[in-house]
Structure formats: structure tokens, C-alpha cells
């Protein structure tokens, strides 16, 4: 009899606020260790927190976008535990009155969304473990789902959609490699129709590939235990992506183990109608809506619209180029074909693409009116992407404009025919390959800057004259 996997997710999203949740320290990624730290976020005695209102706005944006019930009177709680990366020995979080409840993303039901502060980071070296508290107090939203997942594919599709939503809402950059989006997987297995089994929580998952491998590993581990007559222990496990296996960290705690109690240093919040209305009015167009609009407005295929909207920055760049050039299909091909290829070959992130929409529109106009060839277009795009060149100047400096002057083309054709009488004879004898050879000879004469359509017409005309009897 088969086994069924049952999963719920806890996703931690670091917010794009300038400062931390309870102090004025910078919340940006990086920096020398322990330089974004003050008495509040380092847990010094007597230091009092002050709530960053921007964090609440971010939580409301996500909650409203996902159709959650907003808790009008919400508050913070202390979650007590001892761990080296938490200098206060407690974390300020929300248990009893989280800011958002319920809601859905696709077919997945949400349990709650709550605000909390991040912990520090342990740096393991050959000489021991050191602690960097820069991340302490960075604002997080924890998005907790119901146990609605039954496959790895469901999990990854949900995470892609959630990441996309967070990025389009401008509340999280979604960079898993920097830890700004992290996922914990709660997983159990059961025979179909049975009650839920004992679950484990797998942590330290910082890429979609790692998540997929961790799910497969943990499901097989639990199935092997149960099929051998053993039991699954409720515990927290840490994933080691290099070894592609997990190991036990600690027994899985329940809420009572954390000795939650209301945070005494922060007042409860009242979220009124005016606040909600202001946040609602500020919500941007999300990816799904943008995808449908771009497909309808610019005549894009469903696949093309999906590719363009996977990255918010590229979707915006496409729209600017399409409007300025009046050539939406050329703009889509530029982004999907050339820009994405260059991004992959140079490991460039979408937010780091520096391409002027006006100059890109000008370049499209040049290739559409046959002022430059497709090869020259591709070459110029590469120079614009890599070095930020001006397309007009680059094309002129490198002699990339196509020769459309009929007299110049006629001279080149006449010379090619005179120098290759055998090819002319072969063409007159019906050998089509000879025409391609002659085309190549003419283009070589023109430095490959000839307009192929003009060259073709002139070549056909002169060959026709040449084959007529005197």
C-alpha cells in the first residue's frame, strides 16, 4: 500500500525596510560583522524597543493581497528560548494575536502571517564559531500554511508564486541565496485515509533545489522507519545540502515550551479603517494581473507574457521599450532572446540589468527599417548590456549600418559576377546553390553591411540580364 506525504510550510521573508523592526539600525544585507548593531537589537539591559510602522504596512500589504482576515487589535509576544544567535534569550514575535489570519494563495490555505524579529547568524570556521548580530532585529514576516501540500511539485509552485507576490508588492527581494527568503518544511507521512502522522520540521533550506532534495530525503527516511516497525520522533532537523541529508537538531517544541507571554515593552496596535484603506490603495499590480494585461494589450503569447513577468524589473523594462518603440513583439524578443541570454552568460541578476529603454527603442527602430542587420542588432545589444554604449555611436564607429544605396550594391554585384563567371554559368544551368554563393560574394564586397533584401533584388535583376541572349 502506498504512502502519502503531508506537508505544511513556514516561510520567513525579510522585509525591505530601511531600518530594523524595533530600532534605527540599518536592515540591509551585508556589512562588516556586528556593525549594524545597537543596545536595542543586541539586547542590552534597559534598552527599549520602538515599533517600525513600515513593518506593519508590509504585513498589511501582503495580508490584503492574499485575502487574509486582518486582526484590528494585534500585539506582540515574547518567545523565550536560549540560542547563541539570540542575545536577548527571547524573540519578539506574535502568537496570540497575529496580524493576519486565513487567506489563500492559489489552492493553498494560509493559517496566519505574523511579524517578528530575525535572529543573528552563526559563522562556523576552523577556529570555532563566531556570532554576527547584524541580522538581529531585521523585520520578518512568517507565512504559515495549513498542511495542504501533498507533493514536492506543489511546494515549489507555491514558493514560486509566493516569492513573486512578495517581490511585486515591494516588501521582500526574495533572494534565497542571501537568506531574505527561507523555508522550513513540516512533513509527515501516512497511509491514504489515515490520520496525520508524526511530523518533523526541516530547517536551513535556502534554495528550491535544496527544498526538493530535503523533502525526498525526509519522506523516505520516515517511510523506512515506519515500514521497519519503528516510530517517527517529533523533532527539528537541519538540512546539509552538501551531504544531501538531514540530522537532528533538537526535539520539536510546542508553544508551551517557549513560555510565550505578552511583550511588556510594546503597546498593542489598533489598525483602523483609514489605515487599511491607505494600504489597499497603495497595492501595485501583481504578477498574474500584469501577465494577463500584457498578453491582451501587446498581443503576447501566454508563454511570452509568463517569461517576461517572472522578474518584475524585466517586465517593467519590456513595457517601457514596447511603448517607446511601438514594436511590442520586437521588445519581447529583445528581452526574452538577447537580454535573458546575456544575463545567464554573465550571471547578472534582473535588478542589475542597466539598459536604457529609449536607446533600446531606437535600436529596434534601426533593425525594423533595415538600417542594420539582425547580426549587427545582436552585437549592439551585447555592447549596450555590457558597456552601456550609445547604440547610434557604436553602430557608426563599427561600420554596422547596412548599405541600402542601390548604386553601391549594383557595383558590388557587377564585380562579383565578373569575378565568378563559373558560378554565373552554374546558376544559368539551374544550380540554385550558385545563387547563395554569389550572394555571399556580394555581401563580402560590402563588408557584410549590405541589406540582404536589396542585394537579392539587384542580384536577381543582373543575373536575369546576364542570361538573356545578346
Coordinates of C-alpha atoms in Angstrom, one line a residue:
X1 CA 0.0 0.0 0.0
X2 CA 1.4 3.4 -0.9
X3 CA 2.3 6.3 1.4
X4 CA 1.1 9.9 1.2
X5 CA 3.2 12.8 2.1
X6 CA 1.6 15.6 4.1
X7 CA 3.4 19.0 4.4
X8 CA 2.9 22.5 5.7
X9 CA 5.3 25.4 5.2
X10 CA 6.7 28.2 7.4
X11 CA 8.3 30.8 5.1
X12 CA 10.3 33.6 6.6
X13 CA 10.5 36.8 4.4
X14 CA 12.9 39.5 5.4
X15 CA 11.3 42.9 4.7
X16 CA 12.7 45.7 2.5
X17 CA 12.6 48.3 5.2
X18 CA 15.5 50.8 5.7
X19 CA 15.8 50.1 9.4
X20 CA 15.1 47.2 11.8
X21 CA 11.8 46.4 13.4
X22 CA 12.4 47.9 16.8
X23 CA 15.4 50.2 16.4
X24 CA 17.1 52.6 13.9
X25 CA 19.9 50.2 12.8
X26 CA 20.2 49.5 9.1
X27 CA 18.3 46.4 7.9
X28 CA 20.3 46.0 4.7
X29 CA 22.1 42.8 3.9
X30 CA 25.9 42.6 4.4
X31 CA 28.3 44.9 6.1
X32 CA 31.2 44.1 8.4
X33 CA 30.1 41.8 11.2
X34 CA 28.5 43.5 14.2
X35 CA 28.4 46.9 12.6
X36 CA 24.6 47.2 12.2
X37 CA 24.0 46.8 16.0
X38 CA 22.8 49.0 18.8
X39 CA 21.8 48.4 22.5
X40 CA 18.2 47.6 21.4
X41 CA 18.9 44.9 18.9
X42 CA 21.8 43.4 20.8
X43 CA 19.6 43.0 23.9
X44 CA 21.3 45.3 26.3
X45 CA 19.5 45.7 29.7
X46 CA 17.2 48.7 29.9
X47 CA 17.1 49.4 26.1
X48 CA 13.5 49.8 25.0
X49 CA 12.1 48.9 21.5
X50 CA 10.1 51.2 19.3
X51 CA 8.0 49.6 16.5
X52 CA 8.8 50.5 12.9
X53 CA 5.4 51.4 11.3
X54 CA 6.7 50.4 7.9
X55 CA 6.9 46.8 9.0
X56 CA 3.1 46.8 9.8
X57 CA 2.4 48.4 6.4
X58 CA 4.3 45.5 4.7
X59 CA 2.3 42.9 6.7
X60 CA -0.9 44.6 5.7
X61 CA 0.1 44.7 2.1
X62 CA 0.7 41.0 2.0
X63 CA -2.4 40.2 4.0
X64 CA -4.7 42.2 1.9
X65 CA -3.2 40.9 -1.3
X66 CA -3.8 37.3 -0.1
X67 CA -7.3 37.9 1.1
X68 CA -6.5 37.4 4.8
X69 CA -8.6 38.5 7.8
X70 CA -6.8 41.5 9.4
X71 CA -6.6 41.5 13.2
X72 CA -7.6 45.0 14.1
X73 CA -6.2 44.8 17.6
X74 CA -2.9 43.0 17.4
X75 CA 0.1 42.8 19.7
X76 CA 3.5 41.3 20.2
X77 CA 4.6 38.4 22.4
X78 CA 7.9 37.1 23.8
X79 CA 9.0 33.7 22.6
X80 CA 11.7 32.5 25.1
X81 CA 14.5 30.3 24.1
X82 CA 18.2 30.1 24.6
X83 CA 20.4 30.0 21.5
X84 CA 23.7 31.7 20.7
X85 CA 22.4 33.8 17.9
X86 CA 19.7 35.4 20.1
X87 CA 21.4 37.8 22.5
X88 CA 18.2 38.7 24.4
X89 CA 17.4 35.0 25.0
X90 CA 13.9 35.7 23.7
X91 CA 12.4 36.7 20.3
X92 CA 9.7 39.3 19.9
X93 CA 7.0 37.6 17.8
X94 CA 3.2 37.2 17.6
X95 CA 1.3 34.2 18.9
X96 CA -1.9 35.2 20.4
X97 CA -3.0 38.0 18.0
X98 CA -1.1 37.7 14.7
X99 CA -1.7 40.5 12.3
X100 CA -3.2 38.3 9.5
X101 CA -5.2 35.1 9.6
X102 CA -6.6 32.7 7.0
X103 CA -6.3 33.8 3.3
X104 CA -5.2 31.7 0.3
X105 CA -2.5 31.6 -2.3
X106 CA -3.8 29.6 -5.2
X107 CA -5.2 26.4 -3.7
X108 CA -3.1 26.6 -0.5
X109 CA -4.8 27.8 2.6
X110 CA -2.9 30.1 4.9
X111 CA -3.0 29.6 8.7
X112 CA -1.5 33.0 9.6
X113 CA 1.0 35.7 8.8
X114 CA 2.8 37.3 11.7
X115 CA 5.6 39.9 12.3
X116 CA 8.7 39.1 14.2
X117 CA 12.4 39.9 14.5
X118 CA 15.2 37.9 13.0
X119 CA 18.0 36.3 15.0
X120 CA 21.7 36.7 14.3
X121 CA 24.0 34.5 12.3
X122 CA 26.5 31.9 13.4
X123 CA 29.7 31.8 11.4
X124 CA 31.4 28.4 11.7
X125 CA 35.1 28.4 11.0
X126 CA 38.0 26.0 11.6
X127 CA 38.9 28.1 14.6
X128 CA 35.4 27.9 16.2
X129 CA 32.1 29.6 15.9
X130 CA 31.6 33.4 15.9
X131 CA 28.5 35.4 16.0
X132 CA 27.4 38.2 13.7
X133 CA 24.5 40.2 15.2
X134 CA 23.9 42.4 12.2
X135 CA 20.7 40.4 11.3
X136 CA 19.3 40.6 14.9
X137 CA 16.1 42.7 14.7
X138 CA 15.8 42.6 10.9
X139 CA 12.0 42.5 10.3
X140 CA 10.4 39.3 9.2
X141 CA 7.0 38.1 8.1
X142 CA 6.4 34.4 8.8
X143 CA 3.9 33.0 6.4
X144 CA 2.4 29.8 7.8
X145 CA 0.3 27.4 5.7
X146 CA -2.2 24.7 6.5
X147 CA -0.9 21.2 5.9
X148 CA -2.3 21.3 2.3
X149 CA 0.8 20.1 0.3
X150 CA 1.0 16.5 -1.0
X151 CA 3.9 16.7 -3.4
X152 CA 7.2 18.5 -4.0
X153 CA 5.8 20.0 -7.2
X154 CA 3.0 21.7 -5.2
X155 CA 5.5 23.1 -2.7
X156 CA 7.8 24.5 -5.3
X157 CA 4.9 26.0 -7.3
X158 CA 3.6 27.7 -4.2
X159 CA 7.0 29.1 -3.3
X160 CA 7.5 30.5 -6.7
X161 CA 4.1 32.2 -6.6
X162 CA 4.8 33.5 -3.0
X163 CA 8.2 34.8 -3.9
X164 CA 6.7 36.5 -7.0
X165 CA 4.0 38.1 -4.9
X166 CA 6.4 39.4 -2.3
X167 CA 8.6 40.9 -4.9
X168 CA 5.8 42.6 -6.8
X169 CA 4.5 44.0 -3.5
X170 CA 7.9 45.6 -2.9
X171 CA 8.2 44.1 0.5
X172 CA 10.9 41.4 0.0
X173 CA 13.6 40.9 -2.6
X174 CA 13.2 37.1 -2.5
X175 CA 16.9 36.4 -2.6
X176 CA 17.2 33.0 -1.0
X177 CA 21.0 33.0 -1.5
X178 CA 21.2 35.9 0.9
X179 CA 18.7 34.4 3.4
X180 CA 16.0 37.0 2.7
X181 CA 13.6 34.2 1.9
X182 CA 13.9 31.0 4.0
X183 CA 11.6 28.0 4.2
X184 CA 11.0 25.4 6.9
X185 CA 9.1 22.2 5.9
X186 CA 6.9 20.4 8.3
X187 CA 6.4 16.9 6.9
X188 CA 4.8 13.6 7.9
X189 CA 3.7 10.5 6.0
X190 CA 0.6 8.4 6.3
X191 CA -1.4 5.7 4.5
X192 CA -4.1 7.3 2.4
X193 CA -7.2 8.0 4.5
X194 CA -5.4 7.7 7.9
X195 CA -4.9 10.4 10.4
X196 CA -1.9 12.7 10.1
X197 CA 1.4 11.1 11.2
X198 CA 4.1 12.5 13.5
X199 CA 5.7 15.5 11.8
X200 CA 9.3 16.7 11.7
X201 CA 10.5 20.2 10.8
X202 CA 13.4 20.5 8.4
X203 CA 15.3 23.8 8.6
X204 CA 18.2 25.5 6.7
X205 CA 16.5 25.3 3.3
X206 CA 17.9 28.1 1.1
X207 CA 17.1 27.1 -2.4
X208 CA 14.4 25.4 -4.4
X209 CA 16.7 22.5 -5.3
X210 CA 17.6 22.0 -1.6
X211 CA 13.9 22.1 -0.7
X212 CA 13.1 19.4 -3.3
X213 CA 16.0 17.2 -2.1
X214 CA 15.1 17.7 1.6
X215 CA 11.5 16.7 1.0
X216 CA 12.5 13.5 -0.8
X217 CA 15.1 12.6 1.8
X218 CA 12.8 13.1 4.8
X219 CA 9.8 11.3 3.3
X220 CA 11.9 8.3 2.5
X221 CA 13.5 8.4 6.0
X222 CA 10.1 8.4 7.7
X223 CA 8.7 5.7 5.4
X224 CA 11.7 3.4 6.1
X225 CA 11.3 3.9 9.9
X226 CA 7.6 3.0 9.8
X227 CA 8.0 0.1 7.4
X228 CA 10.6 -1.4 9.8
X229 CA 8.2 -1.2 12.7
X230 CA 9.8 1.9 14.3
X231 CA 8.3 5.3 15.1
X232 CA 9.0 8.8 13.9
X233 CA 10.2 11.2 16.5
X234 CA 8.8 14.8 16.5
X235 CA 11.9 16.9 16.1
X236 CA 13.6 19.7 14.3
X237 CA 16.2 18.6 11.7
X238 CA 18.8 20.6 9.9
X239 CA 19.5 20.0 6.2
X240 CA 23.0 19.7 4.9
X241 CA 22.9 20.3 1.2
X242 CA 26.4 19.2 0.6
X243 CA 25.8 15.7 2.1
X244 CA 22.2 15.7 0.9
X245 CA 20.9 14.5 4.2
X246 CA 19.5 16.0 7.4
X247 CA 20.3 15.4 11.0
X248 CA 18.5 16.0 14.3
X249 CA 18.9 19.4 15.9
X250 CA 16.5 19.2 18.9
X251 CA 13.2 17.8 19.9
X252 CA 10.3 19.7 18.3
X253 CA 9.0 22.3 20.7
X254 CA 5.3 23.2 21.1
X255 CA 4.1 26.7 22.0
X256 CA 4.2 26.0 25.8
X257 CA 7.9 25.1 25.5
X258 CA 8.6 28.7 24.5
X259 CA 6.8 30.2 27.5
X260 CA 5.1 32.8 25.5
X261 CA 3.8 35.9 27.3
X262 CA 2.7 39.4 26.1
X263 CA 5.6 41.7 25.2
X264 CA 5.5 44.3 28.1
X265 CA 7.6 46.9 26.3
X266 CA 5.4 47.4 23.2
X267 CA 1.8 48.7 23.2
X268 CA -0.9 46.8 21.4
X269 CA -1.8 48.2 17.9
X270 CA -5.1 49.3 16.6
X271 CA -5.5 49.1 12.8
X272 CA -8.4 51.3 11.8
X273 CA -10.3 51.7 8.5
X274 CA -8.3 54.7 7.4
X275 CA -5.0 52.8 7.7
X276 CA -6.4 49.8 5.8
X277 CA -7.8 52.0 3.1
X278 CA -4.5 53.7 2.6
X279 CA -2.6 50.4 2.3
X280 CA -5.3 49.0 0.0
X281 CA -5.0 52.0 -2.3
X282 CA -1.2 51.5 -2.5
X283 CA -1.2 47.9 -3.6
X284 CA 0.5 47.5 -7.0
X285 CA -0.4 45.3 -9.9
X286 CA 0.6 41.8 -9.1
X287 CA 2.2 39.3 -11.5
X288 CA -0.9 37.4 -12.6
X289 CA -2.8 40.6 -13.4
X290 CA 0.2 42.1 -15.2
X291 CA 0.7 38.8 -17.2
X292 CA -2.9 38.9 -18.4
X293 CA -2.8 42.7 -19.2
X294 CA 0.5 42.4 -21.2
X295 CA -0.8 39.5 -23.2
X296 CA -4.0 41.4 -24.1
X297 CA -2.5 44.9 -24.6
X298 CA 0.6 43.9 -26.5
X299 CA -0.6 40.7 -28.2
X300 CA 1.9 38.5 -26.5
X301 CA 1.6 34.7 -26.2
X302 CA 0.8 33.3 -22.8
X303 CA 4.3 31.8 -22.6
X304 CA 6.0 35.0 -23.6
X305 CA 3.9 37.0 -21.0
X306 CA 4.8 34.5 -18.3
X307 CA 8.6 34.7 -19.1
X308 CA 8.5 38.5 -19.0
X309 CA 6.7 38.7 -15.7
X310 CA 8.8 36.2 -13.8
X311 CA 11.1 39.1 -13.0
X312 CA 9.4 42.4 -12.0
X313 CA 12.3 44.5 -13.3
X314 CA 12.3 42.9 -16.7
X315 CA 8.5 43.2 -17.0
X316 CA 8.8 46.9 -16.4
X317 CA 11.7 47.3 -18.9
X318 CA 9.7 45.4 -21.6
X319 CA 6.7 47.7 -21.1
X320 CA 8.9 50.9 -21.4
X321 CA 10.6 49.6 -24.5
X322 CA 7.4 48.4 -26.1
X323 CA 5.6 51.7 -25.6
X324 CA 8.5 53.9 -26.8
X325 CA 9.3 51.7 -29.8
X326 CA 5.7 50.8 -30.8
X327 CA 7.1 47.3 -31.5
X328 CA 6.0 45.1 -28.7
X329 CA 7.0 41.8 -30.3
X330 CA 10.4 43.1 -31.1
X331 CA 10.7 44.4 -27.5
X332 CA 9.6 41.0 -26.2
X333 CA 12.2 39.2 -28.4
X334 CA 14.9 41.6 -27.2
X335 CA 14.2 40.8 -23.5
X336 CA 13.5 37.1 -23.8
X337 CA 16.1 36.3 -26.5
X338 CA 19.0 38.6 -26.0
X339 CA 18.8 40.1 -22.5
X340 CA 18.0 36.8 -20.8
X341 CA 20.8 35.1 -22.7
X342 CA 23.3 37.8 -21.6
X343 CA 22.0 37.6 -18.0
X344 CA 22.6 33.8 -18.0
X345 CA 26.1 34.1 -19.5
X346 CA 27.2 36.8 -17.2
X347 CA 25.4 35.7 -14.0
X348 CA 23.6 39.1 -13.9
X349 CA 20.5 39.5 -11.7
X350 CA 17.4 41.2 -13.1
X351 CA 17.7 44.1 -10.8
X352 CA 21.3 44.7 -12.0
X353 CA 20.3 45.0 -15.7
X354 CA 21.2 48.5 -16.8
X355 CA 19.5 49.1 -20.2
X356 CA 18.1 52.4 -21.3
X357 CA 14.6 51.9 -22.6
X358 CA 14.8 54.9 -25.0
X359 CA 18.1 53.7 -26.5
X360 CA 16.7 50.2 -26.8
X361 CA 13.7 51.5 -28.7
X362 CA 16.0 53.4 -31.0
X363 CA 17.9 50.2 -31.8
X364 CA 14.7 48.4 -32.5
X365 CA 13.7 51.1 -35.0
X366 CA 17.1 50.7 -36.8
X367 CA 16.6 47.0 -37.3
X368 CA 13.0 47.2 -38.2
X369 CA 13.7 49.8 -41.0
X370 CA 16.6 47.7 -42.2
X371 CA 19.2 50.3 -41.3
X372 CA 21.2 47.5 -39.5
X373 CA 21.2 43.7 -39.9
X374 CA 20.0 41.2 -37.2
X375 CA 23.6 40.3 -36.6
X376 CA 24.5 43.9 -36.0
X377 CA 21.5 44.3 -33.8
X378 CA 22.6 41.4 -31.6
X379 CA 26.2 42.7 -31.5
X380 CA 25.0 46.2 -30.4
X381 CA 22.7 44.8 -27.7
X382 CA 25.6 42.9 -26.2
X383 CA 27.7 46.2 -26.2
X384 CA 24.8 48.1 -24.6
X385 CA 24.3 45.4 -21.9
X386 CA 27.9 45.0 -21.1
X387 CA 29.3 48.5 -21.5
X388 CA 26.3 50.8 -21.7
X389 CA 27.2 52.2 -25.1
X390 CA 25.1 54.6 -27.2
X391 CA 23.7 52.4 -30.0
X392 CA 23.9 55.1 -32.7
X393 CA 27.6 55.9 -31.9
X394 CA 28.5 52.2 -31.6
X395 CA 26.9 51.3 -34.9
X396 CA 28.7 54.2 -36.7
X397 CA 32.1 53.5 -35.1
X398 CA 31.9 49.9 -36.1
X399 CA 30.5 50.3 -39.6
X400 CA 27.4 48.3 -38.9
X401 CA 24.9 50.3 -40.9
X402 CA 23.6 48.3 -43.9
X403 CA 24.3 49.6 -47.4
X404 CA 20.9 50.5 -48.9
X405 CA 22.4 52.6 -51.7
X406 CA 21.4 50.9 -55.0
X407 CA 24.4 52.2 -56.9
X408 CA 26.8 50.8 -54.4
X409 CA 25.0 47.5 -54.4
X410 CA 24.9 47.4 -58.2
X411 CA 28.7 48.0 -58.3
X412 CA 29.3 45.2 -55.8
X413 CA 27.0 42.8 -57.7
X414 CA 28.6 43.6 -61.1
X415 CA 32.1 43.0 -59.6
X416 CA 31.0 39.7 -58.0
X417 CA 29.5 38.5 -61.3
X418 CA 32.6 39.5 -63.3
X419 CA 34.9 37.7 -60.8
X420 CA 32.9 34.5 -60.7
X421 CA 31.8 33.5 -64.3
X422 CA 31.6 29.8 -63.4
X423 CA 29.1 30.5 -60.6
X424 CA 27.0 32.6 -63.1
X425 CA 27.1 29.7 -65.5
X426 CA 26.1 27.2 -62.8
X427 CA 23.1 29.5 -61.9
X428 CA 22.1 29.8 -65.5
X429 CA 22.3 26.0 -65.7
X430 CA 19.7 25.7 -62.9
X431 CA 22.0 25.2 -59.9
X432 CA 20.3 27.1 -57.0
X433 CA 23.3 26.8 -54.7
X434 CA 25.2 29.1 -57.1
X435 CA 22.9 32.0 -56.1
X436 CA 23.7 31.6 -52.5
X437 CA 27.4 31.6 -53.3
X438 CA 27.0 34.8 -55.3
X439 CA 25.0 36.4 -52.6
X440 CA 27.9 35.7 -50.2
X441 CA 30.4 37.2 -52.6
X442 CA 28.4 40.4 -52.8
X443 CA 27.9 40.7 -49.1
X444 CA 31.7 40.2 -48.7
X445 CA 32.3 43.0 -51.1
X446 CA 30.0 45.3 -49.0
X447 CA 31.7 44.3 -45.8
X448 CA 28.6 42.3 -44.7
X449 CA 26.8 45.6 -44.3
X450 CA 24.7 45.2 -47.4
X451 CA 20.9 45.0 -47.0
X452 CA 20.2 41.3 -48.0
X453 CA 16.8 42.3 -49.5
X454 CA 18.4 45.0 -51.6
X455 CA 21.3 42.8 -52.6
X456 CA 18.9 39.9 -53.5
X457 CA 16.8 42.2 -55.8
X458 CA 19.8 43.7 -57.6
X459 CA 21.5 40.3 -58.0
X460 CA 18.3 38.7 -59.5
X461 CA 17.9 41.6 -61.8
X462 CA 21.6 41.5 -63.0
X463 CA 21.5 37.7 -63.4
X464 CA 18.4 38.0 -65.5
X465 CA 20.0 40.5 -67.7
X466 CA 23.2 38.3 -68.0
X467 CA 21.2 35.2 -69.0
X468 CA 19.3 37.0 -71.8
X469 CA 20.7 36.3 -75.3
X470 CA 22.5 39.2 -76.9

